[in-house]
Amino acid sequence: MTTRFPDLTDLLPTLAAAVPTALLIGAGAIFLHFALRRGLRVLTRRTSFTEADIAPVQRFLKWVIVIAALVLILGAFGLNVGGFWGVISTILAMVAIGFVAVWSVLSNTLCTVIIMLYRPFSVGDEVEFVGEQVKGVVADLNFVYTTLDAGDGSVMQVPNNLFFQRVIRRRRGEATAAAVVPLRPKPPESDAPAPVPAT
């Protein structure tokens, strides 16, 4: 019994028709990768996060984009990737279960994003939990903790989700106050004496 392989001339039209789609998928993946990387760099410039803090997120998003692009390109060339999608779905389900298991970490991460968006406090501000012994100047903010300088040589690392469960008192630091531009600035004071009304 002989095995008959498909003629290459029969495959060429299908492959040629799939090339533009594959190129579009590749270009879209590259554009998405650079857009996300640029967005993360803007995030590091506007917050206290460093390149080292953002690097794990950037690597994770890069691999997600690469895997998704490869699967879509293989599908464009007519290869059956249904089984591969099943493996990916299983992995994602396991990751979801892991997230539930470490819900505290996920909660702190989500609260960090909200803090970055709404800016209830900034690095350099003094914050205090009303009625509790938690008080200090915000020294750093990452995806899990906010570090407070207690002023006595010690620091406090406060989980970010606690800021949404407590009443906090905030005093602006010098850097934050200098960054606030008043809508109607006061006119400069003049050294000239005030005019004396005529009698």
Tab-separated table of C-alpha atoms in Angstrom:
chain	number	residue	atom	x	y	z
A	1	MET	CA	0.000	0.000	0.000
A	2	THR	CA	1.501	3.305	-1.049
A	3	THR	CA	0.895	6.626	0.598
A	4	ARG	CA	-0.046	9.415	-1.737
A	5	PHE	CA	1.231	12.797	-0.692
A	6	PRO	CA	-0.605	15.887	-1.893
A	7	ASP	CA	0.833	17.517	-4.955
A	8	LEU	CA	2.703	20.737	-4.224
A	9	THR	CA	0.950	22.448	-7.095
A	10	ASP	CA	-2.360	21.814	-5.337
A	11	LEU	CA	-1.106	23.426	-2.129
A	12	LEU	CA	0.483	26.500	-3.678
A	13	PRO	CA	-2.796	28.391	-4.327
A	14	THR	CA	-3.960	27.772	-0.755
A	15	LEU	CA	-0.624	28.830	0.697
A	16	ALA	CA	-0.458	31.914	-1.508
A	17	ALA	CA	-3.967	32.935	-0.489
A	18	ALA	CA	-3.057	32.604	3.198
A	19	VAL	CA	0.116	34.700	2.992
A	20	PRO	CA	-1.616	38.142	3.104
A	21	THR	CA	-3.676	37.060	6.106
A	22	ALA	CA	-0.571	35.770	7.882
A	23	LEU	CA	1.275	39.019	7.165
A	24	LEU	CA	-1.619	41.054	8.548
A	25	ILE	CA	-1.686	38.918	11.696
A	26	GLY	CA	2.069	39.340	12.149
A	27	ALA	CA	1.894	43.098	11.583
A	28	GLY	CA	-0.994	43.403	14.031
A	29	ALA	CA	0.910	41.420	16.660
A	30	ILE	CA	4.002	43.621	16.250
A	31	PHE	CA	1.921	46.800	16.455
A	32	LEU	CA	0.116	45.557	19.565
A	33	HIS	CA	3.409	44.599	21.210
A	34	PHE	CA	4.982	48.027	20.631
A	35	ALA	CA	1.787	49.829	21.688
A	36	LEU	CA	1.648	47.914	24.976
A	37	ARG	CA	5.350	48.454	25.606
A	38	ARG	CA	4.975	52.182	24.988
A	39	GLY	CA	1.978	52.297	27.326
A	40	LEU	CA	3.961	50.555	30.064
A	41	ARG	CA	6.830	53.020	29.637
A	42	VAL	CA	4.415	55.930	29.995
A	43	LEU	CA	3.149	54.243	33.154
A	44	THR	CA	6.662	54.110	34.616
A	45	ARG	CA	7.206	57.809	33.890
A	46	ARG	CA	3.953	58.890	35.542
A	47	THR	CA	4.150	56.659	38.615
A	48	SER	CA	6.791	55.410	41.017
A	49	PHE	CA	7.065	52.092	39.172
A	50	THR	CA	10.441	51.274	37.660
A	51	GLU	CA	11.380	49.330	34.543
A	52	ALA	CA	12.158	46.345	36.777
A	53	ASP	CA	8.622	46.435	38.220
A	54	ILE	CA	7.011	46.497	34.779
A	55	ALA	CA	9.351	43.926	33.161
A	56	PRO	CA	7.406	40.788	34.302
A	57	VAL	CA	4.138	42.213	32.971
A	58	GLN	CA	5.823	43.146	29.698
A	59	ARG	CA	7.305	39.658	29.247
A	60	PHE	CA	3.954	38.001	30.021
A	61	LEU	CA	2.088	40.148	27.488
A	62	LYS	CA	4.804	39.525	24.894
A	63	TRP	CA	4.434	35.739	25.154
A	64	VAL	CA	0.645	35.966	25.059
A	65	ILE	CA	0.838	37.993	21.837
A	66	VAL	CA	3.406	35.631	20.264
A	67	ILE	CA	1.419	32.475	21.059
A	68	ALA	CA	-1.864	33.978	19.884
A	69	ALA	CA	-0.257	35.205	16.641
A	70	LEU	CA	1.295	31.786	15.913
A	71	VAL	CA	-2.008	30.014	16.474
A	72	LEU	CA	-3.836	32.439	14.183
A	73	ILE	CA	-1.160	32.154	11.479
A	74	LEU	CA	-1.282	28.344	11.571
A	75	GLY	CA	-5.055	28.527	11.295
A	76	ALA	CA	-4.741	30.862	8.302
A	77	PHE	CA	-2.622	28.237	6.506
A	78	GLY	CA	-5.303	25.636	7.091
A	79	LEU	CA	-3.673	23.678	9.901
A	80	ASN	CA	-5.978	22.202	12.523
A	81	VAL	CA	-5.212	23.989	15.778
A	82	GLY	CA	-8.315	22.914	17.658
A	83	GLY	CA	-6.311	20.632	19.924
A	84	PHE	CA	-3.822	23.401	20.612
A	85	TRP	CA	-6.641	25.754	21.575
A	86	GLY	CA	-7.866	23.072	23.968
A	87	VAL	CA	-4.459	22.964	25.654
A	88	ILE	CA	-4.387	26.760	25.888
A	89	SER	CA	-7.887	26.797	27.390
A	90	THR	CA	-6.828	24.234	29.989
A	91	ILE	CA	-3.773	26.283	30.908
A	92	LEU	CA	-5.870	29.446	31.212
A	93	ALA	CA	-8.349	27.603	33.427
A	94	MET	CA	-5.512	26.462	35.693
A	95	VAL	CA	-4.187	30.020	35.830
A	96	ALA	CA	-7.677	31.251	36.771
A	97	ILE	CA	-7.847	28.692	39.582
A	98	GLY	CA	-4.440	29.860	40.755
A	99	PHE	CA	-5.649	33.462	40.771
A	100	VAL	CA	-8.583	32.473	42.949
A	101	ALA	CA	-6.186	30.690	45.289
A	102	VAL	CA	-4.089	33.861	45.608
A	103	TRP	CA	-7.046	36.241	45.644
A	104	SER	CA	-5.309	38.516	48.151
A	105	VAL	CA	-2.495	39.211	45.696
A	106	LEU	CA	-4.979	39.799	42.867
A	107	SER	CA	-7.018	42.113	45.075
A	108	ASN	CA	-3.939	44.170	45.917
A	109	THR	CA	-3.024	44.384	42.231
A	110	LEU	CA	-6.483	45.620	41.237
A	111	CYS	CA	-6.450	48.156	44.066
A	112	THR	CA	-3.058	49.375	42.854
A	113	VAL	CA	-4.512	50.047	39.406
A	114	ILE	CA	-7.399	52.008	40.961
A	115	ILE	CA	-4.967	54.009	43.104
A	116	MET	CA	-2.941	54.847	40.001
A	117	LEU	CA	-6.060	55.988	38.131
A	118	TYR	CA	-7.773	58.062	40.834
A	119	ARG	CA	-4.666	59.194	42.770
A	120	PRO	CA	-6.076	59.352	46.327
A	121	PHE	CA	-2.477	59.971	47.393
A	122	SER	CA	0.943	60.306	45.802
A	123	VAL	CA	4.535	59.556	46.709
A	124	GLY	CA	5.606	62.201	49.217
A	125	ASP	CA	2.163	62.632	50.797
A	126	GLU	CA	1.532	61.828	54.454
A	127	VAL	CA	-1.310	59.363	54.975
A	128	GLU	CA	-2.868	58.073	58.162
A	129	PHE	CA	-5.491	55.456	58.955
A	130	VAL	CA	-7.943	57.279	61.198
A	131	GLY	CA	-8.099	55.630	64.620
A	132	GLU	CA	-5.190	53.255	63.926
A	133	GLN	CA	-1.451	53.296	64.442
A	134	VAL	CA	-0.731	53.466	60.731
A	135	LYS	CA	0.811	56.755	59.684
A	136	GLY	CA	3.709	57.849	57.529
A	137	VAL	CA	4.961	59.466	54.358
A	138	VAL	CA	4.391	57.490	51.160
A	139	ALA	CA	7.849	56.376	50.021
A	140	ASP	CA	6.971	53.817	47.346
A	141	LEU	CA	4.041	52.116	45.636
A	142	ASN	CA	4.145	48.726	43.920
A	143	PHE	CA	1.589	46.132	42.833
A	144	VAL	CA	1.198	44.685	46.351
A	145	TYR	CA	2.281	47.158	49.031
A	146	THR	CA	2.492	50.867	49.734
A	147	THR	CA	5.612	51.662	51.738
A	148	LEU	CA	5.225	54.344	54.427
A	149	ASP	CA	8.159	56.055	56.126
A	150	ALA	CA	7.136	56.233	59.784
A	151	GLY	CA	9.664	58.980	60.530
A	152	ASP	CA	11.476	57.073	63.287
A	153	GLY	CA	13.785	55.139	61.005
A	154	SER	CA	11.266	52.359	60.356
A	155	VAL	CA	8.932	51.733	57.428
A	156	MET	CA	5.474	50.211	57.146
A	157	GLN	CA	4.374	48.078	54.204
A	158	VAL	CA	0.602	48.410	53.910
A	159	PRO	CA	-1.351	46.089	51.548
A	160	ASN	CA	-2.995	48.269	48.915
A	161	ASN	CA	-6.468	46.803	49.417
A	162	LEU	CA	-6.536	48.201	52.971
A	163	PHE	CA	-6.790	51.728	51.561
A	164	PHE	CA	-10.282	50.811	50.326
A	165	GLN	CA	-11.350	49.370	53.684
A	166	ARG	CA	-10.230	52.191	55.987
A	167	VAL	CA	-10.809	55.914	56.378
A	168	ILE	CA	-7.550	57.672	55.546
A	169	ARG	CA	-6.342	61.183	56.282
A	170	ARG	CA	-4.025	62.728	53.707
A	171	ARG	CA	-1.643	65.660	53.912
A	172	ARG	CA	-0.016	66.745	50.704
A	173	GLY	CA	3.731	66.611	50.505
A	174	GLU	CA	5.816	69.430	49.092
A	175	ALA	CA	6.260	67.711	45.719
A	176	THR	CA	2.530	67.076	45.357
A	177	ALA	CA	1.565	70.591	46.379
A	178	ALA	CA	4.041	72.078	43.906
A	179	ALA	CA	2.507	70.030	41.091
A	180	VAL	CA	-0.987	71.430	41.714
A	181	VAL	CA	-1.713	74.383	39.411
A	182	PRO	CA	-4.522	76.645	40.659
A	183	LEU	CA	-7.307	77.419	38.213
A	184	ARG	CA	-7.250	81.114	39.151
A	185	PRO	CA	-3.803	82.092	40.393
A	186	LYS	CA	-3.637	84.955	42.813
A	187	PRO	CA	-2.388	88.255	41.358
A	188	PRO	CA	1.100	89.257	42.479
A	189	GLU	CA	1.143	91.452	45.546
A	190	SER	CA	2.307	95.008	44.953
A	191	ASP	CA	4.655	96.844	47.286
A	192	ALA	CA	3.059	100.198	46.448
A	193	PRO	CA	0.954	101.747	49.242
A	194	ALA	CA	-2.789	101.605	48.873
A	195	PRO	CA	-4.375	104.856	47.587
A	196	VAL	CA	-5.919	107.133	50.199
A	197	PRO	CA	-9.582	107.870	49.463
A	198	ALA	CA	-10.391	111.537	48.843
A	199	THR	CA	-12.383	113.362	51.518
